[in-house]
Structure formats: C-alpha cells, structure tokens
Amino acid sequence: MKKTLSRRARVATGGAVLAAVAAGTFGTVAANASAPESAQDAAVSAAPAAAAGKRDTTTSTHLTIDAATEAAQAALKAAEKEGQRITVAVVDRNGNTILTMRGDGAGPQSYESAEKKAYTAVSWNAPTSELEGRLENAPNLKDIPGTLFLGGGVPVTAGKAPIAGIGVAGAPSGALDEKFAQAGAAALN
C-alpha cells in the first residue's frame, strides 16, 4: 500500500532538498572563489598593489553637493520670480549628474534637456547659446551623444578650468533658460 505525504510534508521536504542543493552550490562557488586554480593565479593574488608616482596622477576640483544644490535653488528661484516652470541640472566635470531639480509644473521633456545642456556646457567650457553658432560651421556637433546645442547651459569654472555645468530647460526660450542658469552660477560666487 502506497502512503502519501500531506501537503505540508511535501512542501517541507521540497524546501529541505532545495536548501541542500543551494548550500552545496554555494559551498562549491565559495570554495572555487577562494582557492587559486594554479600557481600563476596564486602569484597574481599575492602581488602587492602598485603605487603611482606623483607625476602619474592629477588632482581635480569638484563642485560639492551643497554648492550644486545652492546653484540649482538659485536658478529655480530666478525662474519662479518670472513665472517660469523649469528644471535645472548640475553635472560635474565628467558630465555625471550631481543633481536635477524639477520645478513645480515643469514639462516632462525639461528633465533630460536640462541635463544635456549642462553636459554640453561643461564639455566645451562655454554657454550653450554660444555653441549654437558653431553648428553652422560644424553641423555634425549635434550628433555627439548626450549633447544639446540650445541656449540654457552654462559652465562653472575654477581657475578658468570647467568643473561643472548648469543646465536649465522649460522656459519658452533658450535665452530665458540661460538667464536662469546664469543666476544659478552667480549664486556660487
């Protein structure tokens, strides 16, 4: 006569089998990860870290999150005084977004546009309104990924070197966007 297990017993048994398989697999992976496969691997894992010389490195200046926040809030406040709904983005020297603030009522397209304007401004260390004119002589510039050659982006510099970009989007013109971005940059001085 065949004896059937209750549902609870089947679930418990299945869980125990899965736990045993998982423990065995994890143990194998952990053992393989910690044990070198060859003498060459042992030599590589025992090698000390290389120390770079002073002439092999560079130091760069970065905008703090507090400064980026201050600039973004100043841009939002300037736009609000004129009844404009904008988004402001601040990127670091490498084009990485430090922060983006979307003002109340700003359009959905303004988020990405603000980031691209900030990236473009810091990449060329020039206001994006100025860069728009360069498209006449080099129309392929607009094809560079992540860029947007419309007014509204300004660089932030330290000792004439770009350290950040502020981009604004959402106002009815690039000139207004850039005016608000400049207000953000001015808050840093």
PDB file of C-alpha atoms in Angstrom:
ATOM      1  CA  MET A   1       0.000   0.000   0.000  1.00  0.00           C
ATOM      2  CA  LYS A   2       1.359   3.383  -1.031  1.00  0.00           C
ATOM      3  CA  LYS A   3       1.490   6.073   1.661  1.00  0.00           C
ATOM      4  CA  THR A   4       1.046   9.703   0.522  1.00  0.00           C
ATOM      5  CA  LEU A   5       2.560  12.631   2.343  1.00  0.00           C
ATOM      6  CA  SER A   6       0.457  15.574   3.392  1.00  0.00           C
ATOM      7  CA  ARG A   7       0.829  18.828   1.501  1.00  0.00           C
ATOM      8  CA  ARG A   8       2.718  20.363   4.436  1.00  0.00           C
ATOM      9  CA  ALA A   9       5.155  17.444   4.497  1.00  0.00           C
ATOM     10  CA  ARG A  10       5.721  17.647   0.714  1.00  0.00           C
ATOM     11  CA  VAL A  11       6.446  21.396   0.959  1.00  0.00           C
ATOM     12  CA  ALA A  12       8.818  20.886   3.893  1.00  0.00           C
ATOM     13  CA  THR A  13      10.629  18.043   2.104  1.00  0.00           C
ATOM     14  CA  GLY A  14      10.924  20.063  -1.116  1.00  0.00           C
ATOM     15  CA  GLY A  15      12.250  23.056   0.822  1.00  0.00           C
ATOM     16  CA  ALA A  16      14.838  20.900   2.562  1.00  0.00           C
ATOM     17  CA  VAL A  17      16.003  19.451  -0.774  1.00  0.00           C
ATOM     18  CA  LEU A  18      16.291  22.943  -2.313  1.00  0.00           C
ATOM     19  CA  ALA A  19      18.218  24.218   0.716  1.00  0.00           C
ATOM     20  CA  ALA A  20      20.644  21.302   0.484  1.00  0.00           C
ATOM     21  CA  VAL A  21      21.210  21.870  -3.244  1.00  0.00           C
ATOM     22  CA  ALA A  22      21.676  25.620  -2.702  1.00  0.00           C
ATOM     23  CA  ALA A  23      24.122  25.050   0.179  1.00  0.00           C
ATOM     24  CA  GLY A  24      26.134  22.622  -1.929  1.00  0.00           C
ATOM     25  CA  THR A  25      26.217  25.004  -4.881  1.00  0.00           C
ATOM     26  CA  PHE A  26      27.144  27.980  -2.697  1.00  0.00           C
ATOM     27  CA  GLY A  27      29.851  25.981  -0.963  1.00  0.00           C
ATOM     28  CA  THR A  28      31.321  24.959  -4.328  1.00  0.00           C
ATOM     29  CA  VAL A  29      31.266  28.526  -5.638  1.00  0.00           C
ATOM     30  CA  ALA A  30      32.747  29.893  -2.409  1.00  0.00           C
ATOM     31  CA  ALA A  31      35.474  27.246  -2.400  1.00  0.00           C
ATOM     32  CA  ASN A  32      36.329  27.946  -6.036  1.00  0.00           C
ATOM     33  CA  ALA A  33      36.384  31.695  -5.457  1.00  0.00           C
ATOM     34  CA  SER A  34      38.752  31.479  -2.513  1.00  0.00           C
ATOM     35  CA  ALA A  35      41.156  28.834  -3.800  1.00  0.00           C
ATOM     36  CA  PRO A  36      43.559  29.722  -6.637  1.00  0.00           C
ATOM     37  CA  GLU A  37      43.380  27.355  -9.600  1.00  0.00           C
ATOM     38  CA  SER A  38      47.084  27.488 -10.429  1.00  0.00           C
ATOM     39  CA  ALA A  39      50.438  28.762  -9.257  1.00  0.00           C
ATOM     40  CA  GLN A  40      50.067  31.676 -11.678  1.00  0.00           C
ATOM     41  CA  ASP A  41      46.766  32.678 -10.048  1.00  0.00           C
ATOM     42  CA  ALA A  42      48.437  32.437  -6.637  1.00  0.00           C
ATOM     43  CA  ALA A  43      51.201  34.798  -7.780  1.00  0.00           C
ATOM     44  CA  VAL A  44      48.684  37.293  -9.131  1.00  0.00           C
ATOM     45  CA  SER A  45      46.635  37.306  -5.926  1.00  0.00           C
ATOM     46  CA  ALA A  46      49.785  37.730  -3.796  1.00  0.00           C
ATOM     47  CA  ALA A  47      51.149  40.685  -5.814  1.00  0.00           C
ATOM     48  CA  PRO A  48      51.213  43.965  -3.866  1.00  0.00           C
ATOM     49  CA  ALA A  49      49.273  46.967  -5.097  1.00  0.00           C
ATOM     50  CA  ALA A  50      51.266  49.285  -7.345  1.00  0.00           C
ATOM     51  CA  ALA A  51      51.877  52.780  -6.038  1.00  0.00           C
ATOM     52  CA  ALA A  52      51.526  55.574  -8.578  1.00  0.00           C
ATOM     53  CA  GLY A  53      54.116  58.324  -8.517  1.00  0.00           C
ATOM     54  CA  LYS A  54      53.183  61.956  -8.048  1.00  0.00           C
ATOM     55  CA  ARG A  55      53.789  62.766 -11.726  1.00  0.00           C
ATOM     56  CA  ASP A  56      51.472  59.877 -12.714  1.00  0.00           C
ATOM     57  CA  THR A  57      48.382  61.423 -11.119  1.00  0.00           C
ATOM     58  CA  THR A  58      46.331  64.551 -11.383  1.00  0.00           C
ATOM     59  CA  THR A  59      44.111  66.368  -8.935  1.00  0.00           C
ATOM     60  CA  SER A  60      40.851  67.938  -9.980  1.00  0.00           C
ATOM     61  CA  THR A  61      38.422  70.335  -8.363  1.00  0.00           C
ATOM     62  CA  HIS A  62      34.806  69.310  -7.946  1.00  0.00           C
ATOM     63  CA  LEU A  63      31.650  71.152  -7.015  1.00  0.00           C
ATOM     64  CA  THR A  64      30.218  69.970  -3.694  1.00  0.00           C
ATOM     65  CA  ILE A  65      26.645  68.708  -3.428  1.00  0.00           C
ATOM     66  CA  ASP A  66      25.869  71.719  -1.211  1.00  0.00           C
ATOM     67  CA  ALA A  67      27.159  74.131  -3.850  1.00  0.00           C
ATOM     68  CA  ALA A  68      25.267  72.282  -6.611  1.00  0.00           C
ATOM     69  CA  THR A  69      22.084  72.464  -4.540  1.00  0.00           C
ATOM     70  CA  GLU A  70      22.609  76.175  -3.882  1.00  0.00           C
ATOM     71  CA  ALA A  71      23.075  76.856  -7.599  1.00  0.00           C
ATOM     72  CA  ALA A  72      20.023  74.816  -8.574  1.00  0.00           C
ATOM     73  CA  GLN A  73      17.838  76.530  -5.991  1.00  0.00           C
ATOM     74  CA  ALA A  74      19.007  79.968  -7.171  1.00  0.00           C
ATOM     75  CA  ALA A  75      18.095  79.070 -10.767  1.00  0.00           C
ATOM     76  CA  LEU A  76      14.663  77.803  -9.694  1.00  0.00           C
ATOM     77  CA  LYS A  77      14.059  80.935  -7.623  1.00  0.00           C
ATOM     78  CA  ALA A  78      15.026  83.233 -10.534  1.00  0.00           C
ATOM     79  CA  ALA A  79      12.613  81.380 -12.829  1.00  0.00           C
ATOM     80  CA  GLU A  80       9.840  81.436 -10.248  1.00  0.00           C
ATOM     81  CA  LYS A  81      10.149  85.246  -9.936  1.00  0.00           C
ATOM     82  CA  GLU A  82       9.343  85.448 -13.655  1.00  0.00           C
ATOM     83  CA  GLY A  83       6.564  82.875 -13.520  1.00  0.00           C
ATOM     84  CA  GLN A  84       8.537  80.218 -15.403  1.00  0.00           C
ATOM     85  CA  ARG A  85       8.411  76.483 -14.737  1.00  0.00           C
ATOM     86  CA  ILE A  86      11.796  74.925 -15.278  1.00  0.00           C
ATOM     87  CA  THR A  87      14.040  72.012 -14.484  1.00  0.00           C
ATOM     88  CA  VAL A  88      17.676  72.630 -13.552  1.00  0.00           C
ATOM     89  CA  ALA A  89      20.503  70.087 -13.693  1.00  0.00           C
ATOM     90  CA  VAL A  90      24.048  70.319 -12.389  1.00  0.00           C
ATOM     91  CA  VAL A  91      26.738  67.970 -13.727  1.00  0.00           C
ATOM     92  CA  ASP A  92      30.353  67.503 -12.674  1.00  0.00           C
ATOM     93  CA  ARG A  93      33.448  67.963 -14.842  1.00  0.00           C
ATOM     94  CA  ASN A  94      32.994  64.493 -16.312  1.00  0.00           C
ATOM     95  CA  GLY A  95      29.372  65.143 -17.229  1.00  0.00           C
ATOM     96  CA  ASN A  96      27.968  62.982 -14.429  1.00  0.00           C
ATOM     97  CA  THR A  97      24.779  64.366 -12.944  1.00  0.00           C
ATOM     98  CA  ILE A  98      25.266  65.739  -9.447  1.00  0.00           C
ATOM     99  CA  LEU A  99      21.595  66.658  -9.084  1.00  0.00           C
ATOM    100  CA  THR A 100      18.500  67.551 -11.040  1.00  0.00           C
ATOM    101  CA  MET A 101      15.613  69.574  -9.617  1.00  0.00           C
ATOM    102  CA  ARG A 102      12.338  69.679 -11.469  1.00  0.00           C
ATOM    103  CA  GLY A 103      10.364  72.769 -10.524  1.00  0.00           C
ATOM    104  CA  ASP A 104       6.633  72.627  -9.914  1.00  0.00           C
ATOM    105  CA  GLY A 105       4.789  72.329 -13.220  1.00  0.00           C
ATOM    106  CA  ALA A 106       7.913  71.891 -15.388  1.00  0.00           C
ATOM    107  CA  GLY A 107       7.310  69.864 -18.522  1.00  0.00           C
ATOM    108  CA  PRO A 108       8.422  66.235 -18.737  1.00  0.00           C
ATOM    109  CA  GLN A 109      10.874  66.975 -21.569  1.00  0.00           C
ATOM    110  CA  SER A 110      12.705  69.549 -19.459  1.00  0.00           C
ATOM    111  CA  TYR A 111      14.425  66.960 -17.246  1.00  0.00           C
ATOM    112  CA  GLU A 112      16.523  65.357 -19.987  1.00  0.00           C
ATOM    113  CA  SER A 113      17.056  68.648 -21.816  1.00  0.00           C
ATOM    114  CA  ALA A 114      18.462  70.342 -18.696  1.00  0.00           C
ATOM    115  CA  GLU A 115      20.945  67.505 -18.147  1.00  0.00           C
ATOM    116  CA  LYS A 116      22.076  67.583 -21.791  1.00  0.00           C
ATOM    117  CA  LYS A 117      22.533  71.361 -21.730  1.00  0.00           C
ATOM    118  CA  ALA A 118      24.628  71.130 -18.555  1.00  0.00           C
ATOM    119  CA  TYR A 119      26.725  68.335 -20.098  1.00  0.00           C
ATOM    120  CA  THR A 120      27.254  70.334 -23.293  1.00  0.00           C
ATOM    121  CA  ALA A 121      28.282  73.488 -21.393  1.00  0.00           C
ATOM    122  CA  VAL A 122      30.884  71.719 -19.254  1.00  0.00           C
ATOM    123  CA  SER A 123      32.194  69.669 -22.194  1.00  0.00           C
ATOM    124  CA  TRP A 124      33.052  72.763 -24.229  1.00  0.00           C
ATOM    125  CA  ASN A 125      33.508  75.191 -21.317  1.00  0.00           C
ATOM    126  CA  ALA A 126      31.131  77.623 -22.980  1.00  0.00           C
ATOM    127  CA  PRO A 127      27.490  78.699 -22.685  1.00  0.00           C
ATOM    128  CA  THR A 128      25.291  76.599 -24.966  1.00  0.00           C
ATOM    129  CA  SER A 129      23.890  79.715 -26.645  1.00  0.00           C
ATOM    130  CA  GLU A 130      27.423  80.455 -27.841  1.00  0.00           C
ATOM    131  CA  LEU A 131      27.835  76.867 -29.008  1.00  0.00           C
ATOM    132  CA  GLU A 132      24.659  77.057 -31.113  1.00  0.00           C
ATOM    133  CA  GLY A 133      26.544  79.297 -33.532  1.00  0.00           C
ATOM    134  CA  ARG A 134      29.246  76.675 -34.012  1.00  0.00           C
ATOM    135  CA  LEU A 135      26.704  74.346 -35.630  1.00  0.00           C
ATOM    136  CA  GLU A 136      26.768  76.500 -38.776  1.00  0.00           C
ATOM    137  CA  ASN A 137      30.400  75.560 -39.411  1.00  0.00           C
ATOM    138  CA  ALA A 138      30.256  72.066 -37.863  1.00  0.00           C
ATOM    139  CA  PRO A 139      26.696  70.698 -38.112  1.00  0.00           C
ATOM    140  CA  ASN A 140      27.831  67.234 -37.008  1.00  0.00           C
ATOM    141  CA  LEU A 141      28.485  68.523 -33.482  1.00  0.00           C
ATOM    142  CA  LYS A 142      24.801  67.984 -32.744  1.00  0.00           C
ATOM    143  CA  ASP A 143      25.319  64.253 -33.366  1.00  0.00           C
ATOM    144  CA  ILE A 144      27.584  63.816 -30.340  1.00  0.00           C
ATOM    145  CA  PRO A 145      25.647  61.661 -27.836  1.00  0.00           C
ATOM    146  CA  GLY A 146      24.332  63.427 -24.755  1.00  0.00           C
ATOM    147  CA  THR A 147      24.695  66.954 -26.108  1.00  0.00           C
ATOM    148  CA  LEU A 148      22.101  69.634 -26.784  1.00  0.00           C
ATOM    149  CA  PHE A 149      23.102  72.821 -28.567  1.00  0.00           C
ATOM    150  CA  LEU A 150      20.293  75.077 -27.356  1.00  0.00           C
ATOM    151  CA  GLY A 151      20.574  78.058 -25.037  1.00  0.00           C
ATOM    152  CA  GLY A 152      20.255  77.212 -21.361  1.00  0.00           C
ATOM    153  CA  GLY A 153      23.570  75.681 -20.302  1.00  0.00           C
ATOM    154  CA  VAL A 154      26.499  77.455 -18.627  1.00  0.00           C
ATOM    155  CA  PRO A 155      29.828  76.161 -17.364  1.00  0.00           C
ATOM    156  CA  VAL A 156      31.106  76.651 -13.834  1.00  0.00           C
ATOM    157  CA  THR A 157      34.864  77.223 -13.672  1.00  0.00           C
ATOM    158  CA  ALA A 158      37.646  77.268 -11.117  1.00  0.00           C
ATOM    159  CA  GLY A 159      40.793  78.979 -12.337  1.00  0.00           C
ATOM    160  CA  LYS A 160      39.372  79.045 -15.889  1.00  0.00           C
ATOM    161  CA  ALA A 161      39.023  75.252 -15.900  1.00  0.00           C
ATOM    162  CA  PRO A 162      35.488  73.829 -16.149  1.00  0.00           C
ATOM    163  CA  ILE A 163      34.429  71.966 -13.021  1.00  0.00           C
ATOM    164  CA  ALA A 164      30.659  71.735 -13.557  1.00  0.00           C
ATOM    165  CA  GLY A 165      27.816  72.630 -15.862  1.00  0.00           C
ATOM    166  CA  ILE A 166      24.386  74.052 -15.046  1.00  0.00           C
ATOM    167  CA  GLY A 167      21.576  73.383 -17.475  1.00  0.00           C
ATOM    168  CA  VAL A 168      18.060  74.804 -17.447  1.00  0.00           C
ATOM    169  CA  ALA A 169      15.125  73.788 -19.611  1.00  0.00           C
ATOM    170  CA  GLY A 170      11.430  74.543 -19.648  1.00  0.00           C
ATOM    171  CA  ALA A 171      11.179  78.296 -20.216  1.00  0.00           C
ATOM    172  CA  PRO A 172       9.727  79.414 -23.558  1.00  0.00           C
ATOM    173  CA  SER A 173      13.181  80.335 -24.942  1.00  0.00           C
ATOM    174  CA  GLY A 174      16.789  79.303 -24.656  1.00  0.00           C
ATOM    175  CA  ALA A 175      17.664  82.875 -23.717  1.00  0.00           C
ATOM    176  CA  LEU A 176      15.447  82.655 -20.616  1.00  0.00           C
ATOM    177  CA  ASP A 177      16.762  79.199 -19.764  1.00  0.00           C
ATOM    178  CA  GLU A 178      20.303  80.546 -19.946  1.00  0.00           C
ATOM    179  CA  LYS A 179      19.402  83.597 -17.860  1.00  0.00           C
ATOM    180  CA  PHE A 180      18.220  81.255 -15.082  1.00  0.00           C
ATOM    181  CA  ALA A 181      21.290  79.026 -15.427  1.00  0.00           C
ATOM    182  CA  GLN A 182      23.477  82.135 -15.087  1.00  0.00           C
ATOM    183  CA  ALA A 183      21.571  83.036 -11.909  1.00  0.00           C
ATOM    184  CA  GLY A 184      22.475  79.607 -10.572  1.00  0.00           C
ATOM    185  CA  ALA A 185      26.142  80.050 -11.461  1.00  0.00           C
ATOM    186  CA  ALA A 186      26.175  83.546  -9.935  1.00  0.00           C
ATOM    187  CA  ALA A 187      24.998  82.113  -6.608  1.00  0.00           C
ATOM    188  CA  LEU A 188      28.333  80.286  -6.351  1.00  0.00           C
ATOM    189  CA  ASN A 189      30.467  83.438  -6.315  1.00  0.00           C
TER     190      ASN A 189
END
